[in-house]
mmCIF file of C-alpha atoms and ligand atoms in Angstrom:
data_model
loop_
_atom_site.group_PDB
_atom_site.id
_atom_site.type_symbol
_atom_site.label_atom_id
_atom_site.label_comp_id
_atom_site.label_asym_id
_atom_site.label_seq_id
_atom_site.Cartn_x
_atom_site.Cartn_y
_atom_site.Cartn_z
ATOM 1 C CA MET L 1 86.051 -48.660 150.961
ATOM 2 C CA ILE L 2 83.904 -50.442 148.351
ATOM 3 C CA PRO L 3 83.744 -54.070 149.086
ATOM 4 C CA GLN L 4 84.870 -56.214 146.038
ATOM 5 C CA PHE L 5 82.349 -58.954 146.380
ATOM 6 C CA ASN L 6 83.035 -62.349 144.647
ATOM 7 C CA THR L 7 80.812 -62.304 141.553
ATOM 8 C CA ASN L 8 80.000 -66.026 141.845
ATOM 9 C CA GLU L 9 79.282 -65.816 145.542
ATOM 10 C CA ILE L 10 76.785 -62.978 144.995
ATOM 11 C CA ALA L 11 75.115 -64.960 142.205
ATOM 12 C CA GLU L 12 74.796 -67.967 144.538
ATOM 13 C CA ILE L 13 73.433 -65.812 147.396
ATOM 14 C CA SER L 14 70.956 -64.269 145.088
ATOM 15 C CA THR L 15 69.679 -67.625 144.036
ATOM 16 C CA LEU L 16 69.656 -68.744 147.680
ATOM 17 C CA VAL L 17 67.707 -65.821 148.899
ATOM 18 C CA ASN L 18 65.202 -65.965 146.049
ATOM 19 C CA GLN L 19 64.575 -69.508 146.659
ATOM 20 C CA SER L 20 64.042 -69.073 150.443
ATOM 21 C CA LYS L 21 60.617 -69.462 151.743
ATOM 22 C CA MET L 22 61.755 -67.466 154.857
ATOM 23 C CA VAL L 23 64.794 -65.394 155.667
ATOM 24 C CA VAL L 24 65.920 -64.351 159.128
ATOM 25 C CA ILE L 25 68.337 -61.426 159.858
ATOM 26 C CA THR L 26 70.055 -61.460 163.077
ATOM 27 C CA THR L 27 72.580 -59.325 164.806
ATOM 28 C CA HIS L 28 74.757 -59.043 167.958
ATOM 29 C CA HIS L 29 73.472 -58.901 171.505
ATOM 30 C CA LYS L 30 72.662 -55.302 172.522
ATOM 31 C CA PRO L 31 72.490 -54.149 169.025
ATOM 32 C CA ASP L 32 73.974 -50.657 168.319
ATOM 33 C CA GLY L 33 73.174 -48.159 165.487
ATOM 34 C CA ASP L 34 75.095 -50.141 162.965
ATOM 35 C CA ALA L 35 73.687 -53.480 163.941
ATOM 36 C CA MET L 36 70.126 -52.058 163.877
ATOM 37 C CA GLY L 37 70.611 -49.787 160.859
ATOM 38 C CA SER L 38 72.066 -52.573 158.633
ATOM 39 C CA SER L 39 69.538 -55.109 159.703
ATOM 40 C CA MET L 40 66.504 -52.855 159.174
ATOM 41 C CA ALA L 41 67.782 -51.729 155.650
ATOM 42 C CA LEU L 42 68.440 -55.265 154.605
ATOM 43 C CA TYR L 43 64.919 -56.171 155.953
ATOM 44 C CA GLU L 44 63.308 -53.601 153.877
ATOM 45 C CA PHE L 45 65.301 -54.671 150.752
ATOM 46 C CA LEU L 46 64.434 -58.433 151.114
ATOM 47 C CA THR L 47 60.847 -57.573 151.835
ATOM 48 C CA SER L 48 60.757 -55.437 148.741
ATOM 49 C CA LEU L 49 61.705 -58.558 146.856
ATOM 50 C CA GLY L 50 58.566 -60.261 148.199
ATOM 51 C CA ILE L 51 60.560 -62.690 150.515
ATOM 52 C CA GLU L 52 59.105 -63.268 153.950
ATOM 53 C CA THR L 53 61.770 -61.875 156.153
ATOM 54 C CA HIS L 54 62.106 -61.537 159.995
ATOM 55 C CA VAL L 55 64.502 -59.622 162.060
ATOM 56 C CA VAL L 56 65.437 -61.623 165.221
ATOM 57 C CA LEU L 57 67.305 -59.748 167.905
ATOM 58 C CA PRO L 58 69.102 -61.479 170.950
ATOM 59 C CA SER L 59 68.272 -58.664 173.387
ATOM 60 C CA ASP L 60 66.709 -55.147 173.489
ATOM 61 C CA TYR L 61 68.236 -52.058 172.111
ATOM 62 C CA PRO L 62 68.516 -48.435 173.023
ATOM 63 C CA ASP L 63 65.483 -46.120 172.932
ATOM 64 C CA PHE L 64 67.196 -43.757 170.663
ATOM 65 C CA LEU L 65 67.033 -46.386 167.936
ATOM 66 C CA LEU L 66 63.298 -47.103 168.357
ATOM 67 C CA TRP L 67 62.537 -45.050 165.242
ATOM 68 C CA MET L 68 64.151 -47.668 163.074
ATOM 69 C CA THR L 69 61.707 -50.297 163.982
ATOM 70 C CA LYS L 70 58.663 -48.149 164.301
ATOM 71 C CA GLY L 71 55.922 -49.810 162.188
ATOM 72 C CA GLN L 72 58.267 -52.670 161.453
ATOM 73 C CA GLN L 73 57.918 -56.075 163.031
ATOM 74 C CA VAL L 74 61.053 -57.341 164.846
ATOM 75 C CA HIS L 75 61.341 -60.262 167.252
ATOM 76 C CA THR L 76 63.293 -59.847 170.500
ATOM 77 C CA TYR L 77 64.570 -62.824 172.567
ATOM 78 C CA ASP L 78 63.978 -61.056 175.817
ATOM 79 C CA ILE L 79 60.361 -60.571 174.885
ATOM 80 C CA ASN L 80 59.451 -63.776 172.980
ATOM 81 C CA ALA L 81 62.254 -66.420 173.193
ATOM 82 C CA ALA L 82 60.204 -69.224 171.709
ATOM 83 C CA LYS L 83 59.252 -67.234 168.592
ATOM 84 C CA CYS L 84 62.831 -66.244 168.029
ATOM 85 C CA VAL L 85 64.022 -69.853 168.293
ATOM 86 C CA GLU L 86 61.267 -71.028 166.125
ATOM 87 C CA LEU L 87 62.055 -68.479 163.324
ATOM 88 C CA MET L 88 65.751 -69.389 163.449
ATOM 89 C CA LEU L 89 64.955 -73.127 163.087
ATOM 90 C CA LYS L 90 62.391 -72.521 160.324
ATOM 91 C CA ALA L 91 64.508 -70.117 158.238
ATOM 92 C CA ASN L 92 65.957 -71.223 155.017
ATOM 93 C CA THR L 93 68.614 -68.464 155.051
ATOM 94 C CA ILE L 94 69.949 -66.539 157.961
ATOM 95 C CA PHE L 95 71.914 -63.261 157.504
ATOM 96 C CA CYS L 96 74.402 -62.592 160.355
ATOM 97 C CA LEU L 97 75.011 -58.887 160.424
ATOM 98 C CA ASP L 98 77.707 -57.090 162.226
ATOM 99 C CA PHE L 99 79.177 -59.878 164.208
ATOM 100 C CA ASN L 100 81.916 -62.370 163.503
ATOM 101 C CA GLU L 101 81.450 -65.205 165.997
ATOM 102 C CA ALA L 102 78.200 -67.217 166.731
ATOM 103 C CA THR L 103 78.392 -66.628 170.436
ATOM 104 C CA ARG L 104 77.741 -62.887 169.912
ATOM 105 C CA VAL L 105 74.090 -63.793 169.640
ATOM 106 C CA GLU L 106 74.331 -65.038 173.135
ATOM 107 C CA LYS L 107 71.100 -67.097 173.963
ATOM 108 C CA LEU L 108 70.331 -67.546 170.284
ATOM 109 C CA THR L 109 73.630 -69.180 169.558
ATOM 110 C CA GLU L 110 72.231 -72.536 169.867
ATOM 111 C CA SER L 111 69.365 -72.171 167.468
ATOM 112 C CA LEU L 112 71.578 -70.238 165.084
ATOM 113 C CA MET L 113 73.880 -73.100 164.956
ATOM 114 C CA GLN L 114 71.296 -75.806 164.985
ATOM 115 C CA SER L 115 69.307 -74.283 162.122
ATOM 116 C CA LYS L 116 69.547 -75.966 158.656
ATOM 117 C CA ALA L 117 69.516 -72.624 157.111
ATOM 118 C CA LYS L 118 72.298 -71.481 155.106
ATOM 119 C CA ARG L 119 74.190 -68.718 157.028
ATOM 120 C CA ILE L 120 75.521 -65.490 155.426
ATOM 121 C CA MET L 121 77.820 -63.271 157.460
ATOM 122 C CA ILE L 122 78.095 -59.527 156.451
ATOM 123 C CA ASP L 123 80.495 -57.959 158.862
ATOM 124 C CA HIS L 124 83.544 -55.755 159.509
ATOM 125 C CA HIS L 125 85.052 -57.115 162.631
ATOM 126 C CA LEU L 126 88.527 -58.550 162.507
ATOM 127 C CA GLU L 127 89.237 -62.231 162.289
ATOM 128 C CA PRO L 128 85.807 -63.749 161.490
ATOM 129 C CA VAL L 129 85.074 -67.365 162.776
ATOM 130 C CA ASN L 130 84.217 -69.861 160.131
ATOM 131 C CA PHE L 131 80.540 -70.550 161.185
ATOM 132 C CA CYS L 132 78.811 -69.290 158.009
ATOM 133 C CA ASP L 133 78.235 -70.767 154.555
ATOM 134 C CA TYR L 134 79.219 -67.413 152.991
ATOM 135 C CA THR L 135 81.573 -65.109 154.958
ATOM 136 C CA LEU L 136 81.383 -61.498 153.486
ATOM 137 C CA SER L 137 83.941 -60.048 155.884
ATOM 138 C CA TYR L 138 85.586 -56.642 155.327
ATOM 139 C CA PRO L 139 87.466 -55.423 158.341
ATOM 140 C CA THR L 140 88.527 -52.266 156.736
ATOM 141 C CA ALA L 141 84.922 -51.095 156.222
ATOM 142 C CA GLY L 142 83.939 -48.605 158.856
ATOM 143 C CA SER L 143 80.543 -50.106 159.329
ATOM 144 C CA THR L 144 78.410 -53.074 158.322
ATOM 145 C CA ALA L 145 75.892 -50.537 156.896
ATOM 146 C CA GLU L 146 78.340 -49.548 154.242
ATOM 147 C CA LEU L 147 78.663 -53.247 153.344
ATOM 148 C CA VAL L 148 74.861 -53.672 153.224
ATOM 149 C CA PHE L 149 74.581 -50.609 151.034
ATOM 150 C CA HIS L 150 76.826 -52.125 148.462
ATOM 151 C CA PHE L 151 75.371 -55.690 149.007
ATOM 152 C CA VAL L 152 71.908 -54.765 148.114
ATOM 153 C CA GLN L 153 73.054 -53.096 145.006
ATOM 154 C CA ALA L 154 75.190 -56.085 144.043
ATOM 155 C CA LEU L 155 71.953 -58.193 144.305
ATOM 156 C CA ASP L 156 69.828 -55.649 142.440
ATOM 157 C CA SER L 157 71.453 -52.853 140.624
ATOM 158 C CA ASN L 158 68.035 -51.174 140.089
ATOM 159 C CA TYR L 159 67.014 -51.229 143.670
ATOM 160 C CA LYS L 160 65.922 -47.745 144.856
ATOM 161 C CA ILE L 161 66.666 -47.278 148.495
ATOM 162 C CA SER L 162 63.827 -45.570 150.437
ATOM 163 C CA LYS L 163 64.232 -42.552 152.710
ATOM 164 C CA TYR L 164 63.703 -44.888 155.600
ATOM 165 C CA ALA L 165 66.273 -47.537 154.655
ATOM 166 C CA ALA L 166 68.705 -44.869 153.759
ATOM 167 C CA SER L 167 68.205 -43.226 157.124
ATOM 168 C CA CYS L 168 68.863 -46.585 158.769
ATOM 169 C CA LEU L 169 72.104 -46.974 156.797
ATOM 170 C CA TYR L 170 73.151 -43.409 157.454
ATOM 171 C CA ALA L 171 72.726 -43.905 161.224
ATOM 172 C CA GLY L 172 74.754 -47.145 161.054
ATOM 173 C CA VAL L 173 77.672 -45.383 159.290
ATOM 174 C CA MET L 174 77.442 -42.322 161.540
ATOM 175 C CA THR L 175 77.479 -44.272 164.834
ATOM 176 C CA ASP L 176 80.277 -46.623 163.788
ATOM 177 C CA THR L 177 82.536 -44.091 162.398
ATOM 178 C CA GLY L 178 82.172 -41.735 165.416
ATOM 179 C CA SER L 179 80.264 -39.260 163.241
ATOM 180 C CA PHE L 180 82.548 -39.650 160.178
ATOM 181 C CA ARG L 181 85.854 -39.000 162.160
ATOM 182 C CA PHE L 182 87.476 -42.484 162.580
ATOM 183 C CA SER L 183 90.256 -43.490 160.249
ATOM 184 C CA SER L 184 87.990 -45.958 158.528
ATOM 185 C CA THR L 185 86.127 -42.915 156.963
ATOM 186 C CA THR L 186 87.197 -42.660 153.319
ATOM 187 C CA GLY L 187 86.148 -40.766 150.202
ATOM 188 C CA ASP L 188 84.049 -43.862 149.400
ATOM 189 C CA THR L 189 82.221 -43.400 152.778
ATOM 190 C CA HIS L 190 81.379 -39.857 151.945
ATOM 191 C CA ARG L 191 80.363 -40.719 148.315
ATOM 192 C CA MET L 192 77.966 -43.306 149.780
ATOM 193 C CA ILE L 193 76.533 -40.915 152.305
ATOM 194 C CA ALA L 194 76.007 -38.415 149.428
ATOM 195 C CA LYS L 195 73.859 -41.091 147.740
ATOM 196 C CA LEU L 196 71.826 -41.673 150.907
ATOM 197 C CA ILE L 197 71.106 -37.902 151.270
ATOM 198 C CA ASP L 198 70.102 -38.036 147.591
ATOM 199 C CA CYS L 199 67.625 -40.793 148.756
ATOM 200 C CA GLY L 200 66.180 -38.382 151.134
ATOM 201 C CA VAL L 201 68.104 -38.654 154.311
ATOM 202 C CA VAL L 202 68.057 -35.558 156.479
ATOM 203 C CA PRO L 203 71.382 -35.648 158.473
ATOM 204 C CA ASN L 204 70.409 -33.350 161.334
ATOM 205 C CA GLU L 205 67.293 -35.414 161.904
ATOM 206 C CA ILE L 206 69.290 -38.622 162.315
ATOM 207 C CA TYR L 207 71.874 -36.789 164.475
ATOM 208 C CA GLU L 208 69.334 -35.408 166.702
ATOM 209 C CA ALA L 209 67.400 -38.719 166.999
ATOM 210 C CA ILE L 210 70.483 -40.467 168.174
ATOM 211 C CA PHE L 211 72.715 -37.901 170.025
ATOM 212 C CA ASP L 212 70.199 -35.204 171.243
ATOM 213 C CA ASN L 213 67.801 -37.716 172.787
ATOM 214 C CA TYR L 214 69.235 -38.555 176.172
ATOM 215 C CA SER L 215 67.196 -38.589 179.452
ATOM 216 C CA GLU L 216 68.200 -35.881 182.014
ATOM 217 C CA GLN L 217 69.421 -38.843 184.216
ATOM 218 C CA ARG L 218 71.671 -40.162 181.517
ATOM 219 C CA THR L 219 73.383 -36.761 181.160
ATOM 220 C CA ARG L 220 73.649 -36.425 185.023
ATOM 221 C CA PHE L 221 75.121 -39.938 185.008
ATOM 222 C CA LEU L 222 77.662 -38.842 182.430
ATOM 223 C CA GLY L 223 78.726 -35.981 184.686
ATOM 224 C CA TYR L 224 79.061 -38.476 187.588
ATOM 225 C CA CYS L 225 81.243 -40.763 185.656
ATOM 226 C CA LEU L 226 83.557 -37.865 184.563
ATOM 227 C CA LYS L 227 83.782 -36.186 187.974
ATOM 228 C CA GLU L 228 83.670 -39.135 190.327
ATOM 229 C CA LYS L 229 84.684 -42.213 188.478
ATOM 230 C CA MET L 230 87.407 -41.505 186.063
ATOM 231 C CA VAL L 231 90.829 -42.753 186.840
ATOM 232 C CA VAL L 232 93.752 -41.551 184.831
ATOM 233 C CA PHE L 233 97.210 -43.114 184.566
ATOM 234 C CA PRO L 234 99.318 -40.617 182.742
ATOM 235 C CA GLN L 235 102.291 -42.990 183.163
ATOM 236 C CA TYR L 236 100.602 -45.465 180.987
ATOM 237 C CA ASN L 237 98.682 -43.155 178.705
ATOM 238 C CA ALA L 238 95.560 -44.842 179.948
ATOM 239 C CA ALA L 239 92.257 -44.070 181.809
ATOM 240 C CA TYR L 240 89.218 -45.972 182.893
ATOM 241 C CA MET L 241 85.849 -45.606 184.534
ATOM 242 C CA ALA L 242 84.094 -48.466 186.620
ATOM 243 C CA ILE L 243 80.484 -48.309 187.475
ATOM 244 C CA THR L 244 78.740 -50.582 189.898
ATOM 245 C CA LYS L 245 75.201 -52.143 189.691
ATOM 246 C CA ASP L 246 74.054 -49.835 192.386
ATOM 247 C CA GLU L 247 75.239 -46.719 190.623
ATOM 248 C CA LEU L 248 73.450 -47.822 187.490
ATOM 249 C CA LYS L 249 70.326 -48.226 189.553
ATOM 250 C CA GLN L 250 70.788 -44.764 191.069
ATOM 251 C CA TYR L 251 70.822 -43.234 187.819
ATOM 252 C CA ASN L 252 67.857 -45.303 186.505
ATOM 253 C CA HIS L 253 70.123 -46.969 183.868
ATOM 254 C CA GLN L 254 68.420 -47.860 180.567
ATOM 255 C CA THR L 255 70.021 -49.788 177.616
ATOM 256 C CA GLY L 256 72.158 -47.525 175.549
ATOM 257 C CA ASP L 257 72.935 -45.099 178.511
ATOM 258 C CA THR L 258 76.674 -46.121 178.851
ATOM 259 C CA GLU L 259 77.252 -46.072 175.160
ATOM 260 C CA GLY L 260 79.942 -43.465 174.183
ATOM 261 C CA ILE L 261 81.061 -42.519 177.687
ATOM 262 C CA VAL L 262 84.302 -44.335 177.342
ATOM 263 C CA ASN L 263 85.248 -41.840 174.546
ATOM 264 C CA TYR L 264 85.340 -38.909 177.038
ATOM 265 C CA ALA L 265 88.438 -40.623 178.789
ATOM 266 C CA LEU L 266 90.019 -41.213 175.300
ATOM 267 C CA GLY L 267 89.618 -37.465 174.631
ATOM 268 C CA ILE L 268 92.120 -36.488 177.327
ATOM 269 C CA LYS L 269 95.317 -35.117 175.734
ATOM 270 C CA GLY L 270 97.974 -37.944 175.725
ATOM 271 C CA ILE L 271 95.522 -40.732 176.601
ATOM 272 C CA LYS L 272 95.939 -43.651 174.129
ATOM 273 C CA MET L 273 93.618 -46.244 175.579
ATOM 274 C CA ALA L 274 90.610 -45.971 177.693
ATOM 275 C CA ALA L 275 88.280 -48.601 179.244
ATOM 276 C CA PHE L 276 84.681 -48.545 180.770
ATOM 277 C CA PHE L 277 83.690 -51.330 183.182
ATOM 278 C CA CYS L 278 79.995 -51.859 183.857
ATOM 279 C CA GLU L 279 78.855 -54.336 186.531
ATOM 280 C CA HIS L 280 75.769 -56.163 185.555
ATOM 281 C CA ASP L 281 73.974 -59.004 187.469
ATOM 282 C CA THR L 282 76.293 -61.723 186.579
ATOM 283 C CA ILE L 283 78.968 -60.173 184.454
ATOM 284 C CA ILE L 284 81.168 -57.074 184.057
ATOM 285 C CA LYS L 285 80.758 -55.735 180.497
ATOM 286 C CA ILE L 286 83.760 -53.745 179.232
ATOM 287 C CA SER L 287 84.235 -51.241 176.524
ATOM 288 C CA PHE L 288 87.680 -50.433 175.209
ATOM 289 C CA ARG L 289 88.796 -47.667 173.050
ATOM 290 C CA SER L 290 92.224 -46.638 171.554
ATOM 291 C CA LYS L 291 94.030 -44.159 169.438
ATOM 292 C CA GLY L 292 96.640 -45.049 166.860
ATOM 293 C CA LYS L 293 98.444 -48.453 166.799
ATOM 294 C CA PHE L 294 97.395 -49.886 170.127
ATOM 295 C CA SER L 295 95.108 -52.757 169.491
ATOM 296 C CA VAL L 296 92.300 -53.015 172.027
ATOM 297 C CA LYS L 297 90.936 -55.918 170.020
ATOM 298 C CA GLU L 298 94.040 -57.808 170.983
ATOM 299 C CA LEU L 299 93.725 -56.795 174.769
ATOM 300 C CA ALA L 300 90.023 -57.623 174.718
ATOM 301 C CA ALA L 301 90.473 -61.024 173.030
ATOM 302 C CA SER L 302 93.491 -62.078 175.043
ATOM 303 C CA HIS L 303 92.255 -61.129 178.408
ATOM 304 C CA PHE L 304 88.557 -60.343 178.517
ATOM 305 C CA ASN L 305 86.803 -62.881 176.447
ATOM 306 C CA GLY L 306 86.037 -60.311 173.812
ATOM 307 C CA GLY L 307 87.100 -58.919 170.435
ATOM 308 C CA GLY L 308 86.115 -56.136 167.969
ATOM 309 C CA HIS L 309 88.196 -53.552 166.053
ATOM 310 C CA GLN L 310 91.680 -52.243 166.535
ATOM 311 C CA ASN L 311 90.463 -49.040 168.153
ATOM 312 C CA ALA L 312 87.091 -50.140 169.542
ATOM 313 C CA ALA L 313 86.491 -53.537 171.261
ATOM 314 C CA GLY L 314 84.550 -55.004 174.018
ATOM 315 C CA GLY L 315 84.726 -57.892 176.412
ATOM 316 C CA LYS L 316 83.442 -59.337 179.513
ATOM 317 C CA SER L 317 84.638 -60.627 182.887
ATOM 318 C CA MET L 318 82.976 -63.113 185.339
ATOM 319 C CA ASP L 319 85.246 -61.914 188.220
ATOM 320 C CA SER L 320 84.046 -59.294 190.661
ATOM 321 C CA LEU L 321 84.505 -55.684 189.579
ATOM 322 C CA ALA L 322 87.287 -55.133 192.014
ATOM 323 C CA ASP L 323 89.213 -58.153 190.645
ATOM 324 C CA THR L 324 88.572 -57.190 186.976
ATOM 325 C CA ILE L 325 89.964 -53.733 187.621
ATOM 326 C CA ALA L 326 92.936 -55.218 189.342
ATOM 327 C CA LYS L 327 93.581 -57.396 186.388
ATOM 328 C CA PHE L 328 93.241 -54.403 184.063
ATOM 329 C CA GLU L 329 95.696 -52.405 186.161
ATOM 330 C CA SER L 330 98.228 -55.190 186.103
ATOM 331 C CA LEU L 331 97.917 -55.405 182.326
ATOM 332 C CA LEU L 332 98.750 -51.687 182.108
ATOM 333 C CA LYS L 333 102.280 -52.612 183.487
ATOM 334 C CA GLN L 334 102.490 -55.541 180.972
ATOM 335 C CA TYR L 335 101.372 -53.315 178.026
ATOM 336 C CA GLU L 336 103.422 -50.291 179.222
ATOM 337 C CA SER L 337 105.764 -50.179 176.144
ATOM 338 C CA ALA L 338 103.032 -50.585 173.595
ATOM 339 C CA LEU L 339 100.961 -47.889 175.230
ATOM 340 C CA LEU L 340 103.758 -45.455 175.503
ATOM 341 C CA GLN L 341 104.974 -45.991 171.877
ATOM 342 C CA THR L 342 101.728 -45.279 170.115
HETATM 343 P P1 5GP R 401 81.089 -51.441 172.505
HETATM 344 O O1 5GP R 401 82.230 -51.085 173.461
HETATM 345 O O2 5GP R 401 80.529 -50.189 171.804
HETATM 346 O O3 5GP R 401 80.073 -52.394 173.214
HETATM 347 O O4 5GP R 401 81.813 -52.323 171.426
HETATM 348 C C1 5GP R 401 82.926 -52.018 170.789
HETATM 349 C C2 5GP R 401 83.128 -52.987 169.566
HETATM 350 O O5 5GP R 401 83.618 -54.226 170.275
HETATM 351 C C3 5GP R 401 81.997 -53.381 168.775
HETATM 352 O O6 5GP R 401 82.443 -53.511 167.454
HETATM 353 C C4 5GP R 401 81.527 -54.689 169.323
HETATM 354 O O7 5GP R 401 80.849 -55.524 168.318
HETATM 355 C C5 5GP R 401 82.717 -55.265 169.957
HETATM 356 N N1 5GP R 401 82.434 -56.037 171.087
HETATM 357 C C6 5GP R 401 81.865 -55.603 172.172
HETATM 358 N N2 5GP R 401 81.690 -56.538 173.130
HETATM 359 C C7 5GP R 401 82.145 -57.603 172.542
HETATM 360 C C8 5GP R 401 82.290 -58.920 173.042
HETATM 361 O O8 5GP R 401 81.966 -59.268 174.174
HETATM 362 N N3 5GP R 401 82.893 -59.835 172.214
HETATM 363 C C9 5GP R 401 83.323 -59.484 170.995
HETATM 364 N N4 5GP R 401 83.936 -60.476 170.270
HETATM 365 N N5 5GP R 401 83.166 -58.195 170.525
HETATM 366 C C10 5GP R 401 82.588 -57.299 171.324
HETATM 367 MN MN1 MN R 402 79.503 -52.307 163.324
#
């Protein structure tokens, strides 16, 4: 899709940004390829306008995305919390990329909301919360990277995207569209991708950097999850995997290692919904995926303090892993007809 931005809004945002002494770009906790890719591409654009810009991240991000920040300065709450808060409070404008509710920046929520900066959301998650001065929300877009691609051109039609920024955007689209296979992938997506390739992107380089870059431990962990941990409920067209803290430790878990594993359960013939539960120190983090009409966004939002998209959502639970799974299993019964219909 091509977002139909409101011309007046774009003009106002342009003025706002150009008059800002300092701009902050932030994104959701545990940023993924789309969150990092869209942030770094927007960072390069704003910097090219001569505007002091800082990327402020609520947490670390996977090693396979490190190339995006190589040679660029980013600030991470886990590393320097005080600096991140200071930048949030000092900014005149804050871009909120790839998230639709303030709490998604976790420990940065307070400073994000306390800041006197104007907030601009650019996002593609369903049902945005009203916490920004400008809400550029397009849930039919496959990625925030696509929106940022069109946004920078709306602000400056002569802007020439560098190979670096184009690579960041390409990675964002690629990861959020499941390598261009989800239903959100349209002709417009591919036309945009063609333009990024014209800017110098080498697709196989990006693919390899992201998908052929796992540690040996992570690949063995994947095998363990599939062989030992997958539970399938053919009667509900559903499957899940649940991993304990100790298992993560045993496989020397690094940020990003669990990403994508849930999709293997969804790949089983007949399975319409899959979940991946991961026990951390104080919370259970959950990834949901579905095929077709079954909305995991609704499931995550109604029962697991989460949200996301119809076919890809996430949530969390403060209960024990066993209780969280028991709750999930009881919900399968409740959602039985929806699961069997789709
Ligand atoms: P993942 O399973 O890859 O972590 O997330 C899938 C989708 O759900 C992403 O679009 C992500 O932004 C969203 N999501 C993941 N966790 C949460 C959460 O705790 N709350 C909300 N609102 N969305 C989430
Ligand atoms: Mn996204």
